[in-house]
mmCIF file of C-alpha atoms in Angstrom:
data_model
loop_
_atom_site.group_PDB
_atom_site.id
_atom_site.type_symbol
_atom_site.label_atom_id
_atom_site.label_comp_id
_atom_site.label_asym_id
_atom_site.label_seq_id
_atom_site.Cartn_x
_atom_site.Cartn_y
_atom_site.Cartn_z
ATOM 1 C CA MET A 1 58.503 -36.100 0.646
ATOM 2 C CA ASN A 2 57.627 -32.235 0.153
ATOM 3 C CA ALA A 3 55.277 -33.386 -2.562
ATOM 4 C CA THR A 4 53.385 -35.546 -0.117
ATOM 5 C CA PHE A 5 53.003 -32.554 2.490
ATOM 6 C CA GLU A 6 52.035 -30.182 -0.451
ATOM 7 C CA TRP A 7 49.446 -32.638 -1.614
ATOM 8 C CA MET A 8 48.151 -32.938 1.997
ATOM 9 C CA ALA A 9 47.898 -29.005 2.331
ATOM 10 C CA PHE A 10 46.405 -28.809 -0.854
ATOM 11 C CA ALA A 11 43.641 -31.286 0.165
ATOM 12 C CA ALA A 12 43.220 -29.718 3.314
ATOM 13 C CA ALA A 13 42.729 -26.216 1.719
ATOM 14 C CA LYS A 14 40.238 -27.816 -0.533
ATOM 15 C CA GLU A 15 38.152 -29.168 2.123
ATOM 16 C CA ALA A 16 38.287 -26.103 4.137
ATOM 17 C CA VAL A 17 37.020 -23.930 0.965
ATOM 18 C CA ALA A 18 34.541 -26.482 0.445
ATOM 19 C CA GLU A 19 33.201 -26.303 4.301
ATOM 20 C CA GLN A 20 33.358 -22.482 3.485
ATOM 21 C CA ASN A 21 31.090 -22.829 0.620
ATOM 22 C CA LYS A 22 28.599 -24.825 2.509
ATOM 23 C CA ALA A 23 28.490 -22.400 5.456
ATOM 24 C CA THR A 24 28.375 -19.475 2.753
ATOM 25 C CA LEU A 25 25.292 -21.210 0.984
ATOM 26 C CA ALA A 26 23.362 -21.582 4.136
ATOM 27 C CA ALA A 27 24.012 -17.987 5.319
ATOM 28 C CA ASN A 28 22.556 -16.958 2.017
ATOM 29 C CA ALA A 29 19.518 -19.237 2.170
ATOM 30 C CA LYS A 30 19.072 -17.640 5.828
ATOM 31 C CA MET A 31 19.514 -14.300 4.586
ATOM 32 C CA GLU A 32 17.134 -14.838 1.306
ATOM 33 C CA LEU A 33 14.214 -16.421 3.827
ATOM 34 C CA SER A 34 14.565 -13.330 6.313
ATOM 35 C CA PHE A 35 14.363 -10.657 3.336
ATOM 36 C CA THR A 36 11.426 -12.686 1.760
ATOM 37 C CA LYS A 37 9.712 -12.374 5.299
ATOM 38 C CA GLN A 38 10.628 -8.674 5.525
ATOM 39 C CA VAL A 39 9.359 -8.255 1.861
ATOM 40 C CA ASP A 40 6.230 -9.868 3.054
ATOM 41 C CA ALA A 41 5.737 -8.050 6.007
ATOM 42 C CA ILE A 42 6.046 -4.520 4.271
ATOM 43 C CA ASN A 43 3.339 -5.796 2.023
ATOM 44 C CA THR A 44 1.375 -6.444 4.521
ATOM 45 C CA LEU A 45 1.596 -3.266 6.142
ATOM 46 C CA ILE A 46 1.169 -1.097 3.152
ATOM 47 C CA SER A 47 -2.083 -3.099 2.325
ATOM 48 C CA THR A 48 -3.295 -2.406 5.897
ATOM 49 C CA ILE A 49 -2.504 1.282 5.424
ATOM 50 C CA SER A 50 -4.092 1.627 2.165
ATOM 51 C CA ASN A 51 -6.948 -0.104 3.804
ATOM 52 C CA SER A 52 -7.291 2.250 6.408
ATOM 53 C CA SER A 53 -6.875 5.278 4.211
ATOM 54 C CA ASP A 54 -9.679 4.094 1.975
ATOM 55 C CA GLY A 55 -12.086 4.016 4.645
ATOM 56 C CA LYS A 56 -11.207 7.555 5.827
ATOM 57 C CA ILE A 57 -11.190 8.760 2.155
ATOM 58 C CA ASP A 58 -14.779 7.012 1.797
ATOM 59 C CA ASP A 59 -15.943 8.802 5.188
ATOM 60 C CA LEU A 60 -14.501 12.128 3.870
ATOM 61 C CA LYS A 61 -16.282 11.763 0.594
ATOM 62 C CA ALA A 62 -19.563 11.325 2.481
ATOM 63 C CA ARG A 63 -19.279 14.042 4.697
ATOM 64 C CA VAL A 64 -18.448 16.440 2.114
ATOM 65 C CA GLY A 65 -21.480 14.994 -0.151
ATOM 66 C CA LEU A 66 -23.905 15.718 2.946
ATOM 67 C CA LEU A 67 -22.343 19.551 3.210
ATOM 68 C CA GLU A 68 -23.102 19.931 -0.584
ATOM 69 C CA GLY A 69 -26.284 18.610 -0.387
ATOM 70 C CA GLY A 70 -27.071 20.746 2.661
ATOM 71 C CA LYS A 71 -25.864 23.889 0.738
ATOM 72 C CA LYS A 72 -27.983 22.799 -2.093
ATOM 73 C CA GLY A 73 -31.143 22.371 -0.302
ATOM 74 C CA SER A 74 -30.625 25.671 1.416
ATOM 75 C CA SER A 75 -30.304 27.320 -2.064
ATOM 76 C CA ASP A 76 -33.410 25.595 -3.242
ATOM 77 C CA ALA A 77 -35.481 26.743 -0.064
ATOM 78 C CA TRP A 78 -34.233 30.318 -0.877
ATOM 79 C CA GLY A 79 -35.183 29.962 -4.415
ATOM 80 C CA PHE A 80 -38.701 28.868 -3.311
ATOM 81 C CA LEU A 81 -39.162 31.552 -0.757
ATOM 82 C CA VAL A 82 -38.357 34.237 -3.207
ATOM 83 C CA GLY A 83 -40.957 32.860 -5.587
ATOM 84 C CA ILE A 84 -43.677 32.435 -3.207
ATOM 85 C CA VAL A 85 -42.995 35.991 -2.022
ATOM 86 C CA GLY A 86 -42.965 37.229 -5.617
ATOM 87 C CA MET A 87 -46.116 35.318 -6.070
ATOM 88 C CA ILE A 88 -47.846 37.009 -3.294
ATOM 89 C CA ILE A 89 -46.954 40.419 -4.224
ATOM 90 C CA ALA A 90 -48.167 40.003 -7.713
ATOM 91 C CA LEU A 91 -51.404 38.507 -6.431
ATOM 92 C CA ALA A 92 -51.496 41.369 -4.010
ATOM 93 C CA THR A 93 -51.022 43.980 -6.884
ATOM 94 C CA VAL A 94 -53.403 42.458 -8.748
ATOM 95 C CA ILE A 95 -56.078 42.513 -6.124
ATOM 96 C CA ILE A 96 -55.363 46.070 -5.220
ATOM 97 C CA GLU A 97 -55.400 47.211 -8.731
ATOM 98 C CA PHE A 98 -59.054 45.432 -9.196
ATOM 99 C CA VAL A 99 -60.265 46.885 -5.847
ATOM 100 C CA GLY A 100 -58.955 50.229 -6.994
ATOM 101 C CA ARG A 101 -60.868 50.358 -10.289
ATOM 102 C CA ARG A 102 -64.303 49.770 -8.492
#
């Protein structure tokens, strides 16, 4: 009779372990799904931040390009102005020299 009770106890324990395994598998599946969703959300967030940063960086590059272009234009204008003033002085010197010889 003791053997029967032992067999019944083992059978009940075996059934309880099987049910626990089923519950554990279900919980693991839920955790995996939740983890996958979190990873997807993080990837979406990273992509959004990256795209936002790219737009801002492109805007800054354009602004720096405009500033450099303005500086280059100013530098070129000063060069032309100095050249023109030099040509006027040279021309005036030639005219004064020519008129002074007469």
